[in-house]
Coordinates of C-alpha atoms and ligand atoms in Angstrom, one line a residue:
Chain A
M290 CA 69.8 -3.8 -79.0
G291 CA 66.6 -4.3 -77.4
S292 CA 64.6 -7.4 -76.4
R293 CA 61.3 -8.4 -78.1
P294 CA 58.7 -10.9 -77.1
V295 CA 58.5 -14.3 -78.9
V296 CA 54.9 -13.7 -79.5
E297 CA 53.0 -10.3 -79.3
G298 CA 50.4 -9.7 -76.8
W299 CA 50.6 -12.8 -74.9
F300 CA 52.2 -11.4 -71.7
S301 CA 53.1 -8.2 -70.0
E302 CA 56.7 -7.1 -68.9
G303 CA 58.1 -5.0 -66.3
E304 CA 58.4 -5.4 -62.6
E305 CA 55.3 -7.7 -62.2
P306 CA 55.0 -9.5 -65.5
A307 CA 51.9 -11.7 -66.2
L308 CA 50.4 -13.8 -68.9
T309 CA 47.6 -11.9 -70.9
G310 CA 44.5 -14.3 -71.0
S311 CA 41.0 -13.5 -71.4
R312 CA 37.9 -13.8 -69.1
C313 CA 34.1 -14.1 -69.9
T314 CA 32.4 -11.0 -68.4
Q315 CA 29.4 -13.3 -67.7
C316 CA 30.5 -16.6 -66.3
G317 CA 34.1 -15.8 -65.3
T318 CA 35.7 -18.5 -67.5
F319 CA 39.4 -17.8 -68.3
A320 CA 41.3 -18.8 -71.3
F321 CA 45.2 -18.8 -72.2
P322 CA 46.0 -17.7 -75.1
K323 CA 43.4 -14.9 -74.8
Q324 CA 40.2 -15.7 -76.8
L325 CA 37.9 -12.6 -77.2
A326 CA 35.3 -13.8 -79.6
F327 CA 33.5 -16.5 -77.5
C328 CA 33.6 -18.1 -74.1
S329 CA 34.6 -21.8 -74.1
N330 CA 31.8 -22.7 -71.4
P331 CA 29.1 -24.6 -73.2
H332 CA 26.4 -23.3 -70.7
C333 CA 27.5 -19.8 -71.4
D334 CA 26.5 -17.8 -74.6
C335 CA 28.2 -14.7 -73.8
D336 CA 30.4 -13.1 -76.3
E337 CA 31.7 -10.1 -74.2
I338 CA 35.2 -11.4 -73.2
E339 CA 37.8 -9.0 -71.8
E340 CA 41.4 -9.3 -71.4
A341 CA 42.7 -10.4 -68.2
S342 CA 46.0 -10.5 -66.5
L343 CA 46.4 -14.0 -65.1
S344 CA 47.8 -14.9 -61.7
R345 CA 51.7 -14.5 -61.3
R346 CA 51.8 -17.4 -58.9
G347 CA 50.9 -20.9 -59.0
T348 CA 52.0 -24.4 -58.1
I349 CA 53.7 -27.0 -60.1
W350 CA 51.3 -29.6 -61.5
S351 CA 53.9 -31.5 -63.2
Y352 CA 57.3 -30.9 -64.8
T353 CA 59.7 -32.4 -67.1
N354 CA 62.7 -31.5 -69.3
S355 CA 64.1 -31.5 -72.9
M356 CA 67.3 -33.3 -73.2
Y357 CA 67.2 -33.2 -76.9
K358 CA 67.1 -30.3 -79.2
P359 CA 63.4 -29.9 -80.3
P360 CA 62.8 -29.4 -84.0
H361 CA 62.1 -26.0 -86.0
P362 CA 60.7 -23.7 -85.2
Y363 CA 62.3 -23.9 -81.7
V364 CA 65.6 -21.7 -81.8
A365 CA 68.4 -23.4 -80.1
G366 CA 71.6 -21.9 -81.8
D367 CA 74.6 -24.0 -81.9
D368 CA 74.8 -24.5 -78.1
F369 CA 71.6 -26.3 -77.2
K370 CA 71.2 -26.4 -73.4
P371 CA 68.7 -28.9 -71.9
Y372 CA 65.8 -27.0 -70.3
A373 CA 63.0 -27.7 -68.0
L374 CA 59.4 -27.4 -68.4
A375 CA 56.5 -26.9 -65.8
A376 CA 52.9 -27.2 -66.1
V377 CA 51.6 -24.7 -63.3
E378 CA 48.1 -24.7 -61.7
L379 CA 46.8 -21.3 -61.1
E380 CA 44.5 -21.5 -58.1
H381 CA 42.1 -18.6 -59.1
E382 CA 41.6 -19.4 -62.6
K383 CA 41.4 -23.1 -62.0
M384 CA 43.6 -23.9 -65.1
V385 CA 47.1 -25.3 -65.8
I386 CA 49.5 -23.4 -68.1
V387 CA 52.9 -24.7 -69.5
G388 CA 56.1 -22.8 -69.7
Q389 CA 59.9 -23.2 -69.5
V390 CA 61.5 -23.1 -66.0
A391 CA 63.9 -20.2 -65.4
A392 CA 67.4 -20.4 -66.2
G393 CA 69.6 -21.6 -63.4
V394 CA 67.1 -23.6 -61.5
A395 CA 68.4 -27.2 -60.7
Y396 CA 65.9 -29.5 -62.2
E397 CA 66.5 -31.9 -59.2
S398 CA 65.0 -29.2 -56.9
L399 CA 61.5 -29.1 -58.6
A400 CA 58.7 -31.0 -57.0
V401 CA 54.9 -31.4 -57.7
G402 CA 53.1 -28.9 -55.5
D403 CA 55.9 -26.3 -55.2
E404 CA 55.0 -22.5 -55.5
V405 CA 56.3 -20.9 -58.8
E406 CA 56.0 -17.3 -60.1
L407 CA 56.0 -15.9 -63.8
V408 CA 59.2 -14.3 -65.0
I409 CA 60.0 -12.9 -68.5
E410 CA 63.3 -14.4 -69.7
R411 CA 65.5 -14.6 -72.8
L412 CA 64.6 -17.5 -75.1
F413 CA 67.0 -16.9 -77.6
S414 CA 68.9 -14.2 -79.4
D415 CA 69.2 -13.3 -83.1
D416 CA 70.7 -10.3 -85.0
D417 CA 68.1 -8.0 -83.7
G418 CA 68.6 -9.0 -80.0
D419 CA 67.0 -11.2 -77.4
V420 CA 63.6 -12.8 -77.7
V421 CA 62.0 -13.2 -74.6
T422 CA 59.2 -15.5 -73.5
W423 CA 57.4 -16.4 -70.1
K424 CA 58.8 -18.9 -67.8
W425 CA 58.2 -20.2 -64.3
R426 CA 60.6 -19.6 -61.4
P427 CA 60.3 -21.4 -58.1
V428 CA 59.5 -18.9 -55.2
A429 CA 62.3 -18.9 -52.5
E430 CA 60.9 -20.3 -49.2
G431 CA 59.8 -17.4 -46.9
A432 CA 59.6 -14.9 -49.9
S433 CA 56.8 -12.6 -49.7
S434 CA 54.6 -11.8 -52.8
Chain B
M246 CA 18.3 -54.8 -92.4
S247 CA 20.9 -56.0 -89.7
D248 CA 22.2 -53.2 -87.6
R249 CA 25.3 -55.4 -86.9
I250 CA 28.4 -54.1 -88.7
V251 CA 31.5 -56.5 -89.0
V252 CA 35.0 -56.4 -89.9
L253 CA 35.1 -58.9 -92.6
G254 CA 38.8 -58.6 -93.4
A255 CA 42.0 -56.9 -92.1
G256 CA 45.4 -56.2 -93.7
M257 CA 48.6 -54.4 -92.8
H258 CA 51.7 -53.4 -94.5
P259 CA 54.6 -54.0 -92.1
W260 CA 55.7 -50.9 -90.0
G261 CA 59.2 -49.7 -90.5
K262 CA 61.2 -47.0 -92.3
W263 CA 61.0 -48.1 -95.9
G264 CA 61.4 -44.9 -97.9
K265 CA 58.5 -45.4 -100.2
S266 CA 55.3 -43.5 -100.7
F267 CA 52.5 -43.7 -98.4
I268 CA 50.2 -44.7 -101.3
E269 CA 52.2 -47.9 -101.9
Y270 CA 51.9 -49.0 -98.3
G271 CA 48.2 -48.3 -98.3
V272 CA 47.7 -50.4 -101.5
V273 CA 49.5 -53.3 -100.0
A274 CA 47.4 -52.9 -96.8
A275 CA 44.2 -52.6 -98.9
K276 CA 44.8 -55.6 -101.0
A277 CA 45.7 -57.6 -98.0
A278 CA 42.4 -56.6 -96.5
L279 CA 40.4 -57.5 -99.5
K280 CA 42.1 -60.9 -99.6
D281 CA 41.4 -61.8 -96.1
A282 CA 37.7 -60.6 -96.6
G283 CA 37.4 -62.8 -99.7
V284 CA 36.1 -59.5 -101.4
A285 CA 37.1 -58.2 -105.0
W286 CA 38.0 -54.6 -105.2
K287 CA 35.0 -54.2 -107.8
D288 CA 32.5 -55.1 -105.0
V289 CA 33.7 -52.1 -102.8
D290 CA 31.3 -49.2 -103.0
F291 CA 32.7 -47.0 -100.3
V292 CA 36.3 -46.0 -99.5
S293 CA 37.0 -44.3 -96.3
G294 CA 40.5 -42.8 -96.0
A295 CA 42.3 -41.5 -92.9
A296 CA 44.3 -38.5 -94.0
T297 CA 48.0 -37.7 -93.4
M298 CA 49.5 -34.4 -93.0
R299 CA 52.8 -35.2 -94.2
N300 CA 52.5 -36.3 -97.8
G301 CA 51.1 -33.3 -99.5
Y302 CA 47.8 -32.9 -101.2
P303 CA 47.2 -36.8 -101.7
G304 CA 47.7 -37.2 -98.1
Y305 CA 44.6 -34.7 -97.5
V306 CA 42.4 -36.8 -99.7
P307 CA 43.0 -40.3 -99.0
G308 CA 39.8 -41.6 -100.1
A309 CA 40.3 -40.5 -103.7
T310 CA 44.0 -41.2 -103.5
F311 CA 43.4 -44.9 -102.5
A312 CA 40.5 -45.4 -105.0
K313 CA 42.5 -44.0 -107.8
A314 CA 45.6 -46.2 -106.8
L315 CA 43.4 -49.4 -106.7
G316 CA 41.9 -48.3 -110.0
W317 CA 38.7 -46.0 -110.2
N318 CA 35.8 -48.1 -109.7
G319 CA 33.1 -45.5 -109.1
A320 CA 33.0 -46.0 -105.3
Q321 CA 31.7 -43.3 -103.0
I322 CA 34.5 -41.8 -101.0
A323 CA 35.1 -39.8 -97.6
S324 CA 38.6 -38.6 -96.0
S325 CA 38.8 -38.0 -92.4
Y326 CA 41.4 -36.3 -90.3
A327 CA 41.4 -36.4 -86.4
A328 CA 45.0 -36.7 -85.7
C329 CA 45.7 -40.0 -83.8
A330 CA 41.9 -40.8 -84.1
S331 CA 41.9 -40.4 -87.9
G332 CA 41.7 -44.1 -88.4
V333 CA 38.7 -44.6 -86.2
Q334 CA 36.9 -41.5 -87.7
A335 CA 37.4 -43.2 -91.1
I336 CA 35.8 -46.5 -89.4
A337 CA 32.9 -44.4 -87.9
A338 CA 32.3 -42.8 -91.3
A339 CA 32.1 -46.3 -93.2
R340 CA 30.0 -47.7 -90.4
A341 CA 27.4 -44.7 -90.7
Q342 CA 27.1 -45.3 -94.4
L343 CA 26.6 -49.2 -94.0
L344 CA 24.1 -48.5 -91.1
A345 CA 22.1 -46.1 -93.3
G346 CA 22.0 -48.8 -96.2
L347 CA 23.9 -46.2 -98.3
C348 CA 26.7 -48.7 -99.2
D349 CA 27.2 -52.4 -99.0
V350 CA 31.1 -53.0 -98.7
A351 CA 33.6 -50.4 -97.3
L352 CA 37.1 -50.3 -97.4
V353 CA 39.0 -48.3 -94.7
V354 CA 42.5 -47.4 -95.2
G355 CA 45.0 -45.4 -93.5
S356 CA 48.8 -45.0 -94.2
D357 CA 51.7 -42.9 -93.3
T358 CA 55.5 -42.1 -93.9
T359 CA 56.8 -40.3 -90.9
P360 CA 60.1 -38.3 -90.5
K361 CA 62.9 -39.6 -88.1
G362 CA 62.9 -38.0 -84.7
F363 CA 60.3 -35.6 -83.1
L364 CA 57.0 -35.0 -84.8
A365 CA 57.2 -31.4 -85.7
A366 CA 54.8 -28.7 -86.8
T367 CA 53.5 -29.1 -90.5
T368 CA 53.1 -25.5 -91.2
D369 CA 55.2 -22.4 -90.7
D370 CA 52.3 -20.4 -89.1
P371 CA 52.7 -18.6 -85.9
D372 CA 48.9 -18.5 -85.6
D373 CA 48.9 -22.3 -85.3
P374 CA 49.3 -23.2 -81.8
N375 CA 51.0 -26.4 -83.1
W376 CA 53.8 -24.1 -84.3
M377 CA 54.0 -21.8 -81.4
R378 CA 54.2 -24.5 -78.9
F379 CA 57.6 -25.3 -80.4
R380 CA 58.7 -21.8 -80.7
A381 CA 57.5 -20.1 -77.5
V382 CA 57.9 -23.0 -75.0
G383 CA 59.9 -25.9 -76.8
A384 CA 57.2 -28.2 -75.8
T385 CA 57.7 -31.4 -78.1
N386 CA 55.4 -34.4 -77.8
P387 CA 57.7 -36.3 -75.5
S388 CA 57.5 -32.9 -73.3
Y389 CA 53.9 -33.7 -72.8
F390 CA 54.4 -37.4 -72.1
G391 CA 57.1 -36.3 -69.4
L392 CA 54.6 -34.2 -67.7
Y393 CA 52.1 -36.9 -67.8
A394 CA 54.3 -39.4 -66.4
R395 CA 55.7 -37.0 -63.6
R396 CA 52.1 -36.3 -62.6
R397 CA 51.4 -40.1 -62.4
M398 CA 54.4 -40.5 -60.2
A399 CA 53.1 -37.6 -57.9
E400 CA 49.6 -38.9 -57.8
H401 CA 50.3 -42.7 -57.5
G402 CA 53.8 -43.1 -56.4
S403 CA 54.8 -44.7 -59.7
T404 CA 58.5 -45.2 -60.5
R405 CA 60.8 -45.3 -63.5
A406 CA 61.0 -49.1 -62.8
D407 CA 57.2 -49.4 -63.1
F408 CA 57.2 -47.5 -66.6
A409 CA 60.1 -49.7 -67.8
A410 CA 58.3 -53.0 -67.0
V411 CA 55.5 -51.8 -69.5
K412 CA 58.4 -51.7 -72.3
V413 CA 59.7 -55.0 -71.0
K414 CA 56.1 -56.5 -71.4
N415 CA 55.4 -55.1 -74.8
S416 CA 58.7 -55.8 -76.2
R417 CA 58.1 -59.5 -75.4
H418 CA 54.5 -59.4 -76.9
G419 CA 55.6 -58.1 -80.2
L420 CA 58.7 -60.4 -80.6
T421 CA 57.0 -62.6 -83.3
N422 CA 54.6 -60.0 -84.9
P423 CA 55.4 -59.9 -88.5
Y424 CA 53.9 -56.4 -88.8
A425 CA 56.2 -54.9 -86.1
R426 CA 59.0 -52.8 -86.7
Y427 CA 61.1 -53.6 -83.5
R428 CA 61.2 -57.2 -82.5
K429 CA 63.8 -57.2 -79.6
A430 CA 63.1 -58.3 -76.0
F431 CA 64.4 -55.5 -73.7
T432 CA 65.3 -56.0 -70.0
K433 CA 64.3 -53.4 -67.2
E434 CA 68.0 -52.5 -67.0
Q435 CA 68.1 -51.6 -70.8
V436 CA 65.0 -49.5 -70.5
L437 CA 66.2 -47.7 -67.4
G438 CA 69.6 -47.3 -68.8
A439 CA 68.7 -45.6 -72.0
K440 CA 69.2 -42.0 -72.3
I441 CA 66.5 -39.4 -70.9
V442 CA 64.4 -37.7 -73.4
S443 CA 61.9 -35.8 -71.2
D444 CA 62.3 -36.8 -67.5
P445 CA 61.4 -39.4 -66.2
L446 CA 61.1 -41.0 -69.6
G447 CA 64.1 -42.4 -71.5
L448 CA 64.5 -43.3 -75.3
L449 CA 63.0 -46.6 -74.8
D450 CA 60.1 -45.3 -72.9
I451 CA 58.7 -43.3 -75.8
C452 CA 57.6 -44.6 -79.0
A453 CA 59.1 -43.9 -82.3
T454 CA 57.5 -42.7 -85.6
S455 CA 57.2 -45.2 -88.3
D456 CA 55.9 -45.9 -92.0
G457 CA 53.2 -48.3 -91.9
A458 CA 49.6 -49.1 -93.3
A459 CA 46.5 -50.6 -92.2
A460 CA 43.1 -51.4 -93.8
L461 CA 39.7 -53.0 -93.0
I462 CA 36.8 -54.2 -95.0
L463 CA 33.6 -53.4 -93.3
C464 CA 30.0 -54.7 -94.2
R465 CA 26.7 -55.6 -92.5
E466 CA 26.5 -59.0 -91.0
E467 CA 24.2 -60.5 -93.7
T468 CA 26.3 -59.0 -96.6
A469 CA 29.2 -60.9 -95.1
K470 CA 27.6 -64.2 -95.7
K471 CA 28.3 -63.7 -99.3
F472 CA 32.1 -63.6 -98.9
S473 CA 34.5 -66.1 -97.4
G474 CA 36.0 -63.8 -94.9
N475 CA 35.4 -64.6 -90.9
P476 CA 33.5 -61.8 -89.6
V477 CA 33.9 -60.1 -86.2
T478 CA 31.4 -57.6 -84.8
I479 CA 32.0 -53.8 -84.2
A480 CA 30.1 -53.6 -81.1
G481 CA 30.9 -49.8 -80.2
V482 CA 32.8 -46.9 -81.7
S483 CA 33.7 -43.7 -80.0
T484 CA 35.2 -40.6 -81.2
V485 CA 34.0 -38.4 -78.3
T486 CA 35.2 -34.9 -77.6
P487 CA 36.3 -33.8 -74.1
Q488 CA 33.4 -32.4 -71.7
F489 CA 34.2 -28.8 -70.5
P490 CA 36.1 -28.1 -68.5
D491 CA 38.9 -30.5 -69.9
L492 CA 41.5 -30.4 -67.2
W493 CA 44.2 -32.8 -68.8
L494 CA 46.9 -30.5 -70.5
D495 CA 46.1 -31.9 -74.0
M496 CA 48.9 -31.6 -76.8
P497 CA 49.6 -29.0 -78.2
N498 CA 48.0 -26.7 -75.9
F499 CA 49.6 -24.1 -73.7
A500 CA 46.9 -24.4 -71.1
T501 CA 43.9 -26.6 -70.0
D502 CA 40.3 -25.2 -69.9
S503 CA 39.5 -23.0 -66.8
A504 CA 37.2 -24.7 -64.2
F505 CA 36.5 -21.3 -62.8
A506 CA 32.7 -21.5 -63.6
V507 CA 32.1 -25.3 -64.2
R508 CA 34.2 -27.0 -61.6
T509 CA 34.6 -30.8 -63.0
P510 CA 33.3 -32.7 -65.9
A511 CA 31.1 -35.4 -65.4
R512 CA 34.0 -37.7 -66.8
S513 CA 37.5 -36.8 -67.6
F514 CA 38.1 -36.8 -71.2
R515 CA 40.6 -39.9 -71.1
D516 CA 38.1 -41.9 -69.1
S517 CA 35.3 -41.1 -71.5
I518 CA 37.1 -42.3 -74.7
A519 CA 36.8 -46.1 -74.4
R520 CA 34.1 -46.3 -71.8
T521 CA 31.7 -44.5 -74.3
A522 CA 32.3 -47.5 -77.0
L523 CA 32.0 -50.0 -74.0
E524 CA 28.8 -48.6 -73.0
E525 CA 27.5 -48.5 -76.6
A526 CA 28.5 -52.3 -77.0
G527 CA 27.1 -53.3 -73.5
V528 CA 30.7 -54.6 -72.6
E529 CA 31.9 -54.3 -69.1
P530 CA 35.4 -53.6 -68.6
G531 CA 35.7 -56.9 -66.6
D532 CA 34.6 -58.9 -69.8
L533 CA 37.6 -57.6 -72.0
D534 CA 40.0 -60.3 -72.9
L535 CA 42.4 -57.9 -74.7
A536 CA 43.1 -54.2 -75.2
E537 CA 45.1 -52.6 -77.9
V538 CA 46.0 -49.0 -76.3
Y539 CA 48.1 -46.0 -77.2
D540 CA 51.3 -46.6 -75.4
L541 CA 52.9 -43.3 -76.7
S542 CA 54.9 -43.6 -73.6
T543 CA 55.3 -46.7 -71.1
A544 CA 53.7 -44.5 -68.5
L545 CA 50.6 -43.6 -70.6
E546 CA 49.9 -47.3 -70.9
L547 CA 49.1 -47.6 -67.1
N548 CA 46.9 -44.4 -67.4
W549 CA 44.9 -46.5 -69.9
Y550 CA 44.2 -49.6 -67.6
E551 CA 42.4 -47.0 -65.4
N552 CA 40.7 -44.9 -68.1
I553 CA 39.3 -48.2 -69.8
G554 CA 38.1 -49.2 -66.1
L555 CA 40.4 -52.5 -65.9
C556 CA 41.3 -51.2 -62.3
E557 CA 40.8 -48.3 -60.2
P558 CA 42.9 -45.3 -60.2
G559 CA 46.4 -46.0 -58.9
G560 CA 45.8 -49.8 -59.4
A561 CA 47.6 -50.1 -62.7
E562 CA 51.2 -50.8 -61.4
A563 CA 49.7 -53.7 -59.4
M564 CA 47.9 -55.1 -62.4
L565 CA 51.0 -55.0 -64.4
H566 CA 53.4 -56.6 -62.0
D567 CA 50.6 -59.4 -61.1
G568 CA 51.0 -60.3 -64.8
Q569 CA 47.1 -59.2 -65.3
T570 CA 47.9 -57.5 -68.6
T571 CA 50.0 -60.2 -70.3
H572 CA 49.4 -63.7 -71.6
G573 CA 47.4 -65.6 -68.9
G574 CA 46.1 -62.6 -67.1
S575 CA 42.7 -61.1 -67.1
C576 CA 43.1 -58.8 -69.9
V577 CA 46.3 -58.8 -72.1
V578 CA 47.2 -55.3 -73.0
N579 CA 48.9 -54.7 -76.6
P580 CA 49.4 -58.3 -77.4
S581 CA 50.5 -56.9 -80.8
G582 CA 53.5 -55.4 -79.0
G583 CA 51.8 -51.9 -79.1
L584 CA 53.5 -48.7 -80.1
A585 CA 56.5 -49.8 -78.2
C586 CA 57.1 -52.4 -81.0
F587 CA 55.5 -50.5 -83.9
G588 CA 56.2 -46.9 -83.6
E589 CA 53.5 -44.6 -84.6
A590 CA 52.2 -44.1 -88.1
V591 CA 49.4 -41.5 -87.2
P592 CA 46.5 -42.2 -89.7
A593 CA 47.4 -46.1 -89.9
Q594 CA 47.6 -46.7 -86.1
A595 CA 43.9 -46.7 -85.0
I596 CA 43.0 -48.9 -87.8
A597 CA 46.1 -51.3 -87.1
Q598 CA 44.8 -51.5 -83.4
V599 CA 41.4 -52.8 -84.8
C600 CA 43.1 -55.3 -87.2
E601 CA 44.9 -57.0 -84.3
V602 CA 41.7 -57.2 -82.2
A603 CA 40.0 -58.7 -85.1
W604 CA 42.6 -61.2 -85.5
Q605 CA 42.9 -62.1 -82.0
L606 CA 39.1 -62.4 -81.8
R607 CA 39.4 -64.9 -85.0
G608 CA 42.0 -66.9 -83.3
D609 CA 44.3 -65.9 -86.2
A610 CA 47.0 -64.2 -84.0
G611 CA 49.6 -67.0 -84.2
D612 CA 52.3 -66.9 -81.4
R613 CA 50.8 -64.0 -79.9
Q614 CA 47.2 -65.3 -79.6
V615 CA 45.3 -64.4 -76.4
E616 CA 43.6 -67.6 -75.3
G617 CA 39.9 -67.8 -75.8
A618 CA 39.5 -64.0 -76.6
R619 CA 35.9 -63.1 -77.2
A620 CA 36.0 -59.2 -76.6
G621 CA 38.4 -56.6 -77.1
V622 CA 38.8 -52.7 -77.2
T623 CA 41.2 -50.3 -78.8
G624 CA 42.0 -46.6 -77.2
N625 CA 43.9 -43.9 -78.5
Q626 CA 44.4 -40.2 -77.8
G627 CA 46.1 -37.8 -79.7
L628 CA 46.4 -33.9 -80.6
F629 CA 43.5 -31.3 -80.3
G630 CA 41.1 -33.1 -78.1
H631 CA 40.9 -36.3 -80.2
G632 CA 40.5 -39.7 -78.9
S633 CA 39.0 -42.8 -80.3
S634 CA 37.9 -46.3 -79.4
V635 CA 36.5 -49.5 -80.9
V636 CA 35.1 -52.4 -79.2
L637 CA 34.9 -55.7 -81.0
T638 CA 33.2 -58.9 -80.0
K639 CA 33.1 -62.4 -81.3
Ligands
ZN776 ZN1 31.0 -17.3 -70.2

C-alpha cells in the first residue's frame, strides 16, 4: 500500500520536500496555501501569481502541543498520542507557517528561535494506506543544509 | 438630530449548559433588555441579530428568528456574522440605522448553544480552511492559544504562574455574578495543577464553551428621554480588519501574511482593535476605569492590556501583580469574571461584554461594582480576521 497526501497540491515529496505556496510575479508577496487568482498586497493589483516552493528551513516562532484528541475531521485512530505543533518563521518569505512537529522529537527539547526543516511524514493510516502531511523537524546542530 | 447613540437597556440569559434552544435564551435576554430600558416590544422598529453557525438555518437569520419569536411586529431586521465579533457587528448595524435616522429603537440580540469540548469545524468541506486545519495539522483553538502563550513567554519572560494569576483574579471577580456559569474561586496551585491542554496552558487557563444570550436596546439620546431606562453613551465602535501584512497567526489560518513586499503594518491587528474605538471616542487608555476583554486564554488577557494601551508591551504581568487590573486598581479588567467565568457563547459574548460595561457605568453591578466607573471598553478577537471593540462613557 502506498501513501497519499492529506491534501493534494499543498506540498512536494521526495528528497527535498517543500510546501507549495504562491508568489506574486510583480511584488513578490507569498501566500500559503497557494492563491493563484490574486495578490494579498493591497498596494499591488497584479493577477499573475505563480506557484512557488517555499523555504524548507525556518526558525521556531512558537510551539505548543495537543494533549487531548482533536475533534473530527482530525483522524486519531484508537491510540491517540499527543503531538507537538510549531509555528515556523521563514526568513525569505517573511511569514509564519504552522505544522506538526516530526514524530520522535522530545517536546522539552523545542525552543523559540531553533532551526527546523520541513519533512513529509505519516499523519494517520486507513484501509488504503498511510496519509502523509508536512511536519517540522529540528535541524541537528552542526548539520549542513 | 443628536448623533449620540445610547445603550438604554441591557439583558442576559445566564450562561451555562441548559439544553434548550438558542431561541429561548435569546427571548429571555431580549425581554430583560426591554424591561431594563422601559421599552415595549411594539416600540422596537429595528432588530439586529448576531448569527450562530451551530443551530441550523434559524441561527443564520437571527434578526428574523428573534422578531418572530417575540411576535412579528413589522420591524426592519439585519443579521450579522463575524465569528467572535458578531455581536459588535450587530451593534454597529443598529447604530448606523439609528445615526441615519432610519429607525428609532433598536434591539440587538445574540444567543448560542455550544457543544461540549473543542469548537469544531461546522462543515464537512475540505475547501474550508476551518476544516483542513483540523485534518492536516490537528490545530484546535487551544493550539493557537498555546502558540500565543509560548510566544509571550519567549518575548517577555512570562511564566505559567503569571497566566495562572489571571485565572485567580477573574474567578474572584465573577464569584457573585448571577449571569456567570462558573462561580468558584481558584487558587494559583489549582490552576497550575490542572491537566495541560496545549502547553503552556492547562484546563483552567482556557475558556469553555457555553450556552448564553445577551441583548441591548439602543436609541438616540433624545429618544431615550421618552423611556424610563438609564442611558449610557456608545462613544466608539470598532470592527476593523487587519492591515496588510497581518503577522499574527490568526485562527484558523495555516500561515500569516507574507511581509516580503510590505514589511510591517502601521499598527498590528490586535493593537488596532480597541484603539480604533478609543480614538473615535476621544478616550485615552489612561481614562478607562474598566475593560471587558476576551480571555480565551489567561495569557491572552495579558496581551490585551498592551493591545488596549493600558501599559507598554511586556508590562502586563507587572500591572496584574500590582493589582492594577482588579478592584482598587487603575483599570479593572474583566470585572464580570470574563470568559474564565462565563465560557464562550460566540454570538452573545461581545454583546454580554457591552451589557457588563453599561451596568458598571450605571452603578448597577452590585457586588462587582467598579467604584466611580465613568469609561469602559470591550475587546474581542476571533476567527478569520475578526475583532471588535466598543467604548462606553457615562
Ligand atoms: Zn503582488
